[in-house]
Amino acid sequence: MSDNGAQIDKEMNLTGHLSELRNRLIVTALFFLAFFIVGFIFVKDIYWFFVNDLDFKLTVISPGEIIWIHFTMAGLVAIAATLPLLALQVWLFIKPGLTPNERKASLAYIPAVFVLFIVGLVFGYIMFIKLILPFLLSLNSGMFNEMFTVDKYFRFLLRITLPFALLFEIPIIAMFLTALGVLTPDFMRKTRKYAYLILVIIGTIVTPPDFVLQLVVAVPLIILYEISIYLAAIVYRRKLKKHEEFMREES
């Protein structure tokens, strides 16, 4: 009976955790929908923000492109605005398993997630407007008539900017995993050359086939990885210090 009771309690706890996770995902989805509606209302302002720096006018060749750009702009706003709320829901879900110090430290990651995401988007957008797009247009040299559709332009823009937004989360991910004991600075240092290779490949994928542009993009990403190692080392030293203090108190 005791084994059956323990099994039942275990299943109830699992069911309770899954129910809590579902509720938190539902709350996040509702906020996403609300921000999506807000973005949809202000889509014209958002659109003009992105095209003000262009020397050419975008074209639509089908009615579907008009509604596509509305959904794309609204979706981008919803993703950026919902990201800190999603991080908060994740933190609230794992909060019972954290110590008071870990709760306080990890809570500071939430605004950083949002800030780094926006900084990554801005960095990617500047790279696109100032370097990548001018380079591609310079290859024309009057050979072709230039006509850019809304669909093709923004798909290409998002392909450049979104990877940067995600890659700029590396420092926070490294610090969080170090705090949980999953990752160590030594491991990041030992795998540095593989990380560099992956970052260079990503830089090659999101940029045109020009060595200078790929180098310009890859170098900031490598610097970002080194910053991640430095921040992870700070978290790791603090964790070791707390562990040593705990062991001294116990002894």
mmCIF file with all atom_site columns, C-alpha atoms in Angstrom, residues 68-244:
data_model
loop_
_atom_site.group_PDB
_atom_site.id
_atom_site.type_symbol
_atom_site.label_atom_id
_atom_site.label_alt_id
_atom_site.label_comp_id
_atom_site.label_asym_id
_atom_site.label_entity_id
_atom_site.label_seq_id
_atom_site.pdbx_PDB_ins_code
_atom_site.Cartn_x
_atom_site.Cartn_y
_atom_site.Cartn_z
_atom_site.occupancy
_atom_site.B_iso_or_equiv
_atom_site.pdbx_formal_charge
_atom_site.auth_seq_id
_atom_site.auth_comp_id
_atom_site.auth_asym_id
_atom_site.auth_atom_id
_atom_site.pdbx_PDB_model_num
ATOM 1   C CA . TRP A 1 68  ? 1.344  39.109 -44.924 1.00 0.00 ? 68  TRP A CA 1
ATOM 2   C CA . ILE A 1 69  ? 3.199  42.268 -43.937 1.00 0.00 ? 69  ILE A CA 1
ATOM 3   C CA . HIS A 1 70  ? 0.474  43.111 -41.406 1.00 0.00 ? 70  HIS A CA 1
ATOM 4   C CA . PHE A 1 71  ? 0.826  39.720 -39.744 1.00 0.00 ? 71  PHE A CA 1
ATOM 5   C CA . THR A 1 72  ? 4.641  39.808 -39.915 1.00 0.00 ? 72  THR A CA 1
ATOM 6   C CA . MET A 1 73  ? 4.963  43.250 -38.301 1.00 0.00 ? 73  MET A CA 1
ATOM 7   C CA . ALA A 1 74  ? 2.365  42.404 -35.633 1.00 0.00 ? 74  ALA A CA 1
ATOM 8   C CA . GLY A 1 75  ? 4.056  39.061 -34.976 1.00 0.00 ? 75  GLY A CA 1
ATOM 9   C CA . LEU A 1 76  ? 7.467  40.718 -34.540 1.00 0.00 ? 76  LEU A CA 1
ATOM 10  C CA . VAL A 1 77  ? 6.022  43.134 -31.980 1.00 0.00 ? 77  VAL A CA 1
ATOM 11  C CA . ALA A 1 78  ? 4.252  40.296 -30.169 1.00 0.00 ? 78  ALA A CA 1
ATOM 12  C CA . ILE A 1 79  ? 7.398  38.145 -29.988 1.00 0.00 ? 79  ILE A CA 1
ATOM 13  C CA . ALA A 1 80  ? 9.575  40.977 -28.651 1.00 0.00 ? 80  ALA A CA 1
ATOM 14  C CA . ALA A 1 81  ? 6.984  42.108 -26.098 1.00 0.00 ? 81  ALA A CA 1
ATOM 15  C CA . THR A 1 82  ? 6.064  38.590 -24.935 1.00 0.00 ? 82  THR A CA 1
ATOM 16  C CA . LEU A 1 83  ? 9.654  37.404 -24.478 1.00 0.00 ? 83  LEU A CA 1
ATOM 17  C CA . PRO A 1 84  ? 10.152 38.880 -20.957 1.00 0.00 ? 84  PRO A CA 1
ATOM 18  C CA . LEU A 1 85  ? 6.719  37.572 -19.920 1.00 0.00 ? 85  LEU A CA 1
ATOM 19  C CA . LEU A 1 86  ? 7.651  34.107 -21.169 1.00 0.00 ? 86  LEU A CA 1
ATOM 20  C CA . ALA A 1 87  ? 10.915 34.307 -19.216 1.00 0.00 ? 87  ALA A CA 1
ATOM 21  C CA . LEU A 1 88  ? 8.954  35.376 -16.122 1.00 0.00 ? 88  LEU A CA 1
ATOM 22  C CA . GLN A 1 89  ? 6.557  32.445 -16.472 1.00 0.00 ? 89  GLN A CA 1
ATOM 23  C CA . VAL A 1 90  ? 9.495  30.038 -16.790 1.00 0.00 ? 90  VAL A CA 1
ATOM 24  C CA . TRP A 1 91  ? 11.081 31.596 -13.694 1.00 0.00 ? 91  TRP A CA 1
ATOM 25  C CA . LEU A 1 92  ? 7.841  31.294 -11.701 1.00 0.00 ? 92  LEU A CA 1
ATOM 26  C CA . PHE A 1 93  ? 7.573  27.644 -12.772 1.00 0.00 ? 93  PHE A CA 1
ATOM 27  C CA . ILE A 1 94  ? 11.076 26.718 -11.546 1.00 0.00 ? 94  ILE A CA 1
ATOM 28  C CA . LYS A 1 95  ? 11.010 29.117 -8.580  1.00 0.00 ? 95  LYS A CA 1
ATOM 29  C CA . PRO A 1 96  ? 9.978  26.473 -5.964  1.00 0.00 ? 96  PRO A CA 1
ATOM 30  C CA . GLY A 1 97  ? 13.135 24.487 -6.746  1.00 0.00 ? 97  GLY A CA 1
ATOM 31  C CA . LEU A 1 98  ? 15.497 27.431 -6.282  1.00 0.00 ? 98  LEU A CA 1
ATOM 32  C CA . THR A 1 99  ? 17.141 28.734 -3.143  1.00 0.00 ? 99  THR A CA 1
ATOM 33  C CA . PRO A 1 100 ? 16.372 32.345 -2.054  1.00 0.00 ? 100 PRO A CA 1
ATOM 34  C CA . ASN A 1 101 ? 19.740 33.508 -3.436  1.00 0.00 ? 101 ASN A CA 1
ATOM 35  C CA . GLU A 1 102 ? 19.179 31.690 -6.719  1.00 0.00 ? 102 GLU A CA 1
ATOM 36  C CA . ARG A 1 103 ? 15.710 33.226 -7.024  1.00 0.00 ? 103 ARG A CA 1
ATOM 37  C CA . LYS A 1 104 ? 17.085 36.726 -6.536  1.00 0.00 ? 104 LYS A CA 1
ATOM 38  C CA . ALA A 1 105 ? 19.955 36.201 -8.966  1.00 0.00 ? 105 ALA A CA 1
ATOM 39  C CA . SER A 1 106 ? 17.916 34.516 -11.697 1.00 0.00 ? 106 SER A CA 1
ATOM 40  C CA . LEU A 1 107 ? 15.138 37.113 -11.530 1.00 0.00 ? 107 LEU A CA 1
ATOM 41  C CA . ALA A 1 108 ? 17.615 39.708 -12.806 1.00 0.00 ? 108 ALA A CA 1
ATOM 42  C CA . TYR A 1 109 ? 17.979 37.674 -16.011 1.00 0.00 ? 109 TYR A CA 1
ATOM 43  C CA . ILE A 1 110 ? 14.420 38.458 -17.135 1.00 0.00 ? 110 ILE A CA 1
ATOM 44  C CA . PRO A 1 111 ? 14.864 42.134 -18.138 1.00 0.00 ? 111 PRO A CA 1
ATOM 45  C CA . ALA A 1 112 ? 18.285 41.238 -19.568 1.00 0.00 ? 112 ALA A CA 1
ATOM 46  C CA . VAL A 1 113 ? 16.645 38.691 -21.896 1.00 0.00 ? 113 VAL A CA 1
ATOM 47  C CA . PHE A 1 114 ? 14.409 41.407 -23.341 1.00 0.00 ? 114 PHE A CA 1
ATOM 48  C CA . VAL A 1 115 ? 17.182 44.017 -23.588 1.00 0.00 ? 115 VAL A CA 1
ATOM 49  C CA . LEU A 1 116 ? 19.619 41.660 -25.336 1.00 0.00 ? 116 LEU A CA 1
ATOM 50  C CA . PHE A 1 117 ? 16.918 40.524 -27.772 1.00 0.00 ? 117 PHE A CA 1
ATOM 51  C CA . ILE A 1 118 ? 16.221 44.140 -28.762 1.00 0.00 ? 118 ILE A CA 1
ATOM 52  C CA . VAL A 1 119 ? 19.948 44.961 -28.948 1.00 0.00 ? 119 VAL A CA 1
ATOM 53  C CA . GLY A 1 120 ? 20.436 41.937 -31.224 1.00 0.00 ? 120 GLY A CA 1
ATOM 54  C CA . LEU A 1 121 ? 17.608 43.077 -33.498 1.00 0.00 ? 121 LEU A CA 1
ATOM 55  C CA . VAL A 1 122 ? 19.043 46.593 -33.679 1.00 0.00 ? 122 VAL A CA 1
ATOM 56  C CA . PHE A 1 123 ? 22.550 45.281 -34.372 1.00 0.00 ? 123 PHE A CA 1
ATOM 57  C CA . GLY A 1 124 ? 21.271 42.988 -37.123 1.00 0.00 ? 124 GLY A CA 1
ATOM 58  C CA . TYR A 1 125 ? 19.207 45.798 -38.634 1.00 0.00 ? 125 TYR A CA 1
ATOM 59  C CA . ILE A 1 126 ? 22.204 48.183 -38.667 1.00 0.00 ? 126 ILE A CA 1
ATOM 60  C CA . MET A 1 127 ? 24.357 45.493 -40.287 1.00 0.00 ? 127 MET A CA 1
ATOM 61  C CA . PHE A 1 128 ? 21.665 44.991 -42.918 1.00 0.00 ? 128 PHE A CA 1
ATOM 62  C CA . ILE A 1 129 ? 21.015 48.675 -43.698 1.00 0.00 ? 129 ILE A CA 1
ATOM 63  C CA . LYS A 1 130 ? 24.592 49.954 -43.478 1.00 0.00 ? 130 LYS A CA 1
ATOM 64  C CA . LEU A 1 131 ? 26.603 47.047 -44.890 1.00 0.00 ? 131 LEU A CA 1
ATOM 65  C CA . ILE A 1 132 ? 24.725 44.105 -46.378 1.00 0.00 ? 132 ILE A CA 1
ATOM 66  C CA . LEU A 1 133 ? 22.059 45.906 -48.436 1.00 0.00 ? 133 LEU A CA 1
ATOM 67  C CA . PRO A 1 134 ? 24.452 48.549 -49.888 1.00 0.00 ? 134 PRO A CA 1
ATOM 68  C CA . PHE A 1 135 ? 26.900 45.789 -50.834 1.00 0.00 ? 135 PHE A CA 1
ATOM 69  C CA . LEU A 1 136 ? 24.210 43.808 -52.650 1.00 0.00 ? 136 LEU A CA 1
ATOM 70  C CA . LEU A 1 137 ? 22.901 46.888 -54.468 1.00 0.00 ? 137 LEU A CA 1
ATOM 71  C CA . SER A 1 138 ? 26.431 47.813 -55.529 1.00 0.00 ? 138 SER A CA 1
ATOM 72  C CA . LEU A 1 139 ? 26.644 44.532 -57.453 1.00 0.00 ? 139 LEU A CA 1
ATOM 73  C CA . ASN A 1 140 ? 23.898 45.742 -59.786 1.00 0.00 ? 140 ASN A CA 1
ATOM 74  C CA . SER A 1 141 ? 25.982 48.528 -61.406 1.00 0.00 ? 141 SER A CA 1
ATOM 75  C CA . GLY A 1 142 ? 23.051 49.553 -63.601 1.00 0.00 ? 142 GLY A CA 1
ATOM 76  C CA . MET A 1 143 ? 22.642 46.108 -65.135 1.00 0.00 ? 143 MET A CA 1
ATOM 77  C CA . PHE A 1 144 ? 19.098 45.518 -63.902 1.00 0.00 ? 144 PHE A CA 1
ATOM 78  C CA . ASN A 1 145 ? 15.916 47.382 -63.101 1.00 0.00 ? 145 ASN A CA 1
ATOM 79  C CA . GLU A 1 146 ? 15.493 47.168 -59.345 1.00 0.00 ? 146 GLU A CA 1
ATOM 80  C CA . MET A 1 147 ? 12.045 46.244 -58.037 1.00 0.00 ? 147 MET A CA 1
ATOM 81  C CA . PHE A 1 148 ? 11.768 44.905 -54.505 1.00 0.00 ? 148 PHE A CA 1
ATOM 82  C CA . THR A 1 149 ? 8.567  43.320 -53.255 1.00 0.00 ? 149 THR A CA 1
ATOM 83  C CA . VAL A 1 150 ? 7.439  43.671 -49.660 1.00 0.00 ? 150 VAL A CA 1
ATOM 84  C CA . ASP A 1 151 ? 7.411  39.902 -49.215 1.00 0.00 ? 151 ASP A CA 1
ATOM 85  C CA . LYS A 1 152 ? 10.940 39.266 -50.518 1.00 0.00 ? 152 LYS A CA 1
ATOM 86  C CA . TYR A 1 153 ? 12.481 42.293 -48.794 1.00 0.00 ? 153 TYR A CA 1
ATOM 87  C CA . PHE A 1 154 ? 11.136 41.622 -45.303 1.00 0.00 ? 154 PHE A CA 1
ATOM 88  C CA . ARG A 1 155 ? 11.761 37.887 -45.504 1.00 0.00 ? 155 ARG A CA 1
ATOM 89  C CA . PHE A 1 156 ? 15.396 38.667 -46.295 1.00 0.00 ? 156 PHE A CA 1
ATOM 90  C CA . LEU A 1 157 ? 15.540 41.329 -43.559 1.00 0.00 ? 157 LEU A CA 1
ATOM 91  C CA . LEU A 1 158 ? 14.161 38.943 -40.914 1.00 0.00 ? 158 LEU A CA 1
ATOM 92  C CA . ARG A 1 159 ? 16.554 36.222 -42.034 1.00 0.00 ? 159 ARG A CA 1
ATOM 93  C CA . ILE A 1 160 ? 19.393 38.595 -41.175 1.00 0.00 ? 160 ILE A CA 1
ATOM 94  C CA . THR A 1 161 ? 18.106 40.234 -37.983 1.00 0.00 ? 161 THR A CA 1
ATOM 95  C CA . LEU A 1 162 ? 16.412 37.384 -36.084 1.00 0.00 ? 162 LEU A CA 1
ATOM 96  C CA . PRO A 1 163 ? 19.558 35.211 -35.822 1.00 0.00 ? 163 PRO A CA 1
ATOM 97  C CA . PHE A 1 164 ? 21.366 38.165 -34.251 1.00 0.00 ? 164 PHE A CA 1
ATOM 98  C CA . ALA A 1 165 ? 18.533 38.657 -31.762 1.00 0.00 ? 165 ALA A CA 1
ATOM 99  C CA . LEU A 1 166 ? 18.805 35.013 -30.716 1.00 0.00 ? 166 LEU A CA 1
ATOM 100 C CA . LEU A 1 167 ? 22.616 34.955 -30.650 1.00 0.00 ? 167 LEU A CA 1
ATOM 101 C CA . PHE A 1 168 ? 22.699 37.992 -28.380 1.00 0.00 ? 168 PHE A CA 1
ATOM 102 C CA . GLU A 1 169 ? 21.000 35.818 -25.748 1.00 0.00 ? 169 GLU A CA 1
ATOM 103 C CA . ILE A 1 170 ? 24.183 33.718 -25.419 1.00 0.00 ? 170 ILE A CA 1
ATOM 104 C CA . PRO A 1 171 ? 25.513 35.604 -22.349 1.00 0.00 ? 171 PRO A CA 1
ATOM 105 C CA . ILE A 1 172 ? 22.264 35.169 -20.424 1.00 0.00 ? 172 ILE A CA 1
ATOM 106 C CA . ILE A 1 173 ? 21.964 31.506 -21.396 1.00 0.00 ? 173 ILE A CA 1
ATOM 107 C CA . ALA A 1 174 ? 25.598 30.890 -20.367 1.00 0.00 ? 174 ALA A CA 1
ATOM 108 C CA . MET A 1 175 ? 25.102 32.610 -16.993 1.00 0.00 ? 175 MET A CA 1
ATOM 109 C CA . PHE A 1 176 ? 21.838 30.785 -16.321 1.00 0.00 ? 176 PHE A CA 1
ATOM 110 C CA . LEU A 1 177 ? 23.236 27.350 -17.189 1.00 0.00 ? 177 LEU A CA 1
ATOM 111 C CA . THR A 1 178 ? 26.339 28.068 -15.098 1.00 0.00 ? 178 THR A CA 1
ATOM 112 C CA . ALA A 1 179 ? 24.153 29.017 -12.135 1.00 0.00 ? 179 ALA A CA 1
ATOM 113 C CA . LEU A 1 180 ? 22.301 25.705 -12.523 1.00 0.00 ? 180 LEU A CA 1
ATOM 114 C CA . GLY A 1 181 ? 25.585 23.765 -12.707 1.00 0.00 ? 181 GLY A CA 1
ATOM 115 C CA . VAL A 1 182 ? 24.962 22.565 -16.265 1.00 0.00 ? 182 VAL A CA 1
ATOM 116 C CA . LEU A 1 183 ? 27.751 24.647 -17.803 1.00 0.00 ? 183 LEU A CA 1
ATOM 117 C CA . THR A 1 184 ? 31.197 25.746 -16.600 1.00 0.00 ? 184 THR A CA 1
ATOM 118 C CA . PRO A 1 185 ? 33.584 28.454 -17.882 1.00 0.00 ? 185 PRO A CA 1
ATOM 119 C CA . ASP A 1 186 ? 36.296 25.815 -18.360 1.00 0.00 ? 186 ASP A CA 1
ATOM 120 C CA . PHE A 1 187 ? 34.044 23.853 -20.705 1.00 0.00 ? 187 PHE A CA 1
ATOM 121 C CA . MET A 1 188 ? 33.309 27.021 -22.698 1.00 0.00 ? 188 MET A CA 1
ATOM 122 C CA . ARG A 1 189 ? 37.037 27.750 -22.952 1.00 0.00 ? 189 ARG A CA 1
ATOM 123 C CA . LYS A 1 190 ? 37.864 24.194 -24.057 1.00 0.00 ? 190 LYS A CA 1
ATOM 124 C CA . THR A 1 191 ? 35.162 24.263 -26.744 1.00 0.00 ? 191 THR A CA 1
ATOM 125 C CA . ARG A 1 192 ? 36.026 27.828 -27.822 1.00 0.00 ? 192 ARG A CA 1
ATOM 126 C CA . LYS A 1 193 ? 37.372 26.817 -31.236 1.00 0.00 ? 193 LYS A CA 1
ATOM 127 C CA . TYR A 1 194 ? 34.217 24.848 -32.050 1.00 0.00 ? 194 TYR A CA 1
ATOM 128 C CA . ALA A 1 195 ? 32.058 27.762 -30.918 1.00 0.00 ? 195 ALA A CA 1
ATOM 129 C CA . TYR A 1 196 ? 34.081 30.111 -33.124 1.00 0.00 ? 196 TYR A CA 1
ATOM 130 C CA . LEU A 1 197 ? 33.570 27.799 -36.081 1.00 0.00 ? 197 LEU A CA 1
ATOM 131 C CA . ILE A 1 198 ? 29.812 27.693 -35.507 1.00 0.00 ? 198 ILE A CA 1
ATOM 132 C CA . LEU A 1 199 ? 29.633 31.488 -35.172 1.00 0.00 ? 199 LEU A CA 1
ATOM 133 C CA . VAL A 1 200 ? 31.641 31.972 -38.382 1.00 0.00 ? 200 VAL A CA 1
ATOM 134 C CA . ILE A 1 201 ? 29.298 29.566 -40.194 1.00 0.00 ? 201 ILE A CA 1
ATOM 135 C CA . ILE A 1 202 ? 26.294 31.515 -38.913 1.00 0.00 ? 202 ILE A CA 1
ATOM 136 C CA . GLY A 1 203 ? 27.932 34.757 -40.054 1.00 0.00 ? 203 GLY A CA 1
ATOM 137 C CA . THR A 1 204 ? 28.461 33.185 -43.479 1.00 0.00 ? 204 THR A CA 1
ATOM 138 C CA . ILE A 1 205 ? 24.841 32.076 -43.710 1.00 0.00 ? 205 ILE A CA 1
ATOM 139 C CA . VAL A 1 206 ? 23.296 35.450 -42.835 1.00 0.00 ? 206 VAL A CA 1
ATOM 140 C CA . THR A 1 207 ? 25.646 37.567 -44.988 1.00 0.00 ? 207 THR A CA 1
ATOM 141 C CA . PRO A 1 208 ? 26.411 37.708 -48.719 1.00 0.00 ? 208 PRO A CA 1
ATOM 142 C CA . PRO A 1 209 ? 29.447 35.805 -50.037 1.00 0.00 ? 209 PRO A CA 1
ATOM 143 C CA . ASP A 1 210 ? 31.917 38.588 -49.242 1.00 0.00 ? 210 ASP A CA 1
ATOM 144 C CA . PHE A 1 211 ? 34.817 37.867 -46.880 1.00 0.00 ? 211 PHE A CA 1
ATOM 145 C CA . VAL A 1 212 ? 34.933 41.372 -45.402 1.00 0.00 ? 212 VAL A CA 1
ATOM 146 C CA . LEU A 1 213 ? 31.212 41.369 -44.551 1.00 0.00 ? 213 LEU A CA 1
ATOM 147 C CA . GLN A 1 214 ? 31.423 37.883 -43.065 1.00 0.00 ? 214 GLN A CA 1
ATOM 148 C CA . LEU A 1 215 ? 34.369 39.005 -40.934 1.00 0.00 ? 215 LEU A CA 1
ATOM 149 C CA . VAL A 1 216 ? 32.524 42.141 -39.806 1.00 0.00 ? 216 VAL A CA 1
ATOM 150 C CA . VAL A 1 217 ? 29.588 40.016 -38.681 1.00 0.00 ? 217 VAL A CA 1
ATOM 151 C CA . ALA A 1 218 ? 31.602 37.144 -37.170 1.00 0.00 ? 218 ALA A CA 1
ATOM 152 C CA . VAL A 1 219 ? 33.923 39.282 -35.025 1.00 0.00 ? 219 VAL A CA 1
ATOM 153 C CA . PRO A 1 220 ? 31.130 40.792 -32.851 1.00 0.00 ? 220 PRO A CA 1
ATOM 154 C CA . LEU A 1 221 ? 29.676 37.316 -32.352 1.00 0.00 ? 221 LEU A CA 1
ATOM 155 C CA . ILE A 1 222 ? 33.067 35.981 -31.227 1.00 0.00 ? 222 ILE A CA 1
ATOM 156 C CA . ILE A 1 223 ? 33.447 38.933 -28.853 1.00 0.00 ? 223 ILE A CA 1
ATOM 157 C CA . LEU A 1 224 ? 29.966 38.128 -27.538 1.00 0.00 ? 224 LEU A CA 1
ATOM 158 C CA . TYR A 1 225 ? 31.059 34.553 -26.836 1.00 0.00 ? 225 TYR A CA 1
ATOM 159 C CA . GLU A 1 226 ? 34.133 35.794 -24.930 1.00 0.00 ? 226 GLU A CA 1
ATOM 160 C CA . ILE A 1 227 ? 31.894 38.104 -22.882 1.00 0.00 ? 227 ILE A CA 1
ATOM 161 C CA . SER A 1 228 ? 29.717 35.073 -22.145 1.00 0.00 ? 228 SER A CA 1
ATOM 162 C CA . ILE A 1 229 ? 32.748 33.189 -20.798 1.00 0.00 ? 229 ILE A CA 1
ATOM 163 C CA . TYR A 1 230 ? 33.671 36.157 -18.605 1.00 0.00 ? 230 TYR A CA 1
ATOM 164 C CA . LEU A 1 231 ? 30.139 36.493 -17.190 1.00 0.00 ? 231 LEU A CA 1
ATOM 165 C CA . ALA A 1 232 ? 29.854 32.728 -16.686 1.00 0.00 ? 232 ALA A CA 1
ATOM 166 C CA . ALA A 1 233 ? 33.148 32.808 -14.756 1.00 0.00 ? 233 ALA A CA 1
ATOM 167 C CA . ILE A 1 234 ? 31.741 35.495 -12.439 1.00 0.00 ? 234 ILE A CA 1
ATOM 168 C CA . VAL A 1 235 ? 28.645 33.401 -11.760 1.00 0.00 ? 235 VAL A CA 1
ATOM 169 C CA . TYR A 1 236 ? 30.787 30.290 -11.255 1.00 0.00 ? 236 TYR A CA 1
ATOM 170 C CA . ARG A 1 237 ? 33.094 32.012 -8.733  1.00 0.00 ? 237 ARG A CA 1
ATOM 171 C CA . ARG A 1 238 ? 30.124 33.297 -6.756  1.00 0.00 ? 238 ARG A CA 1
ATOM 172 C CA . LYS A 1 239 ? 28.620 29.823 -6.762  1.00 0.00 ? 239 LYS A CA 1
ATOM 173 C CA . LEU A 1 240 ? 31.863 28.273 -5.477  1.00 0.00 ? 240 LEU A CA 1
ATOM 174 C CA . LYS A 1 241 ? 32.168 30.963 -2.805  1.00 0.00 ? 241 LYS A CA 1
ATOM 175 C CA . LYS A 1 242 ? 28.645 30.285 -1.538  1.00 0.00 ? 242 LYS A CA 1
ATOM 176 C CA . HIS A 1 243 ? 29.333 26.560 -1.544  1.00 0.00 ? 243 HIS A CA 1
ATOM 177 C CA . GLU A 1 244 ? 32.533 27.040 0.487   1.00 0.00 ? 244 GLU A CA 1
#
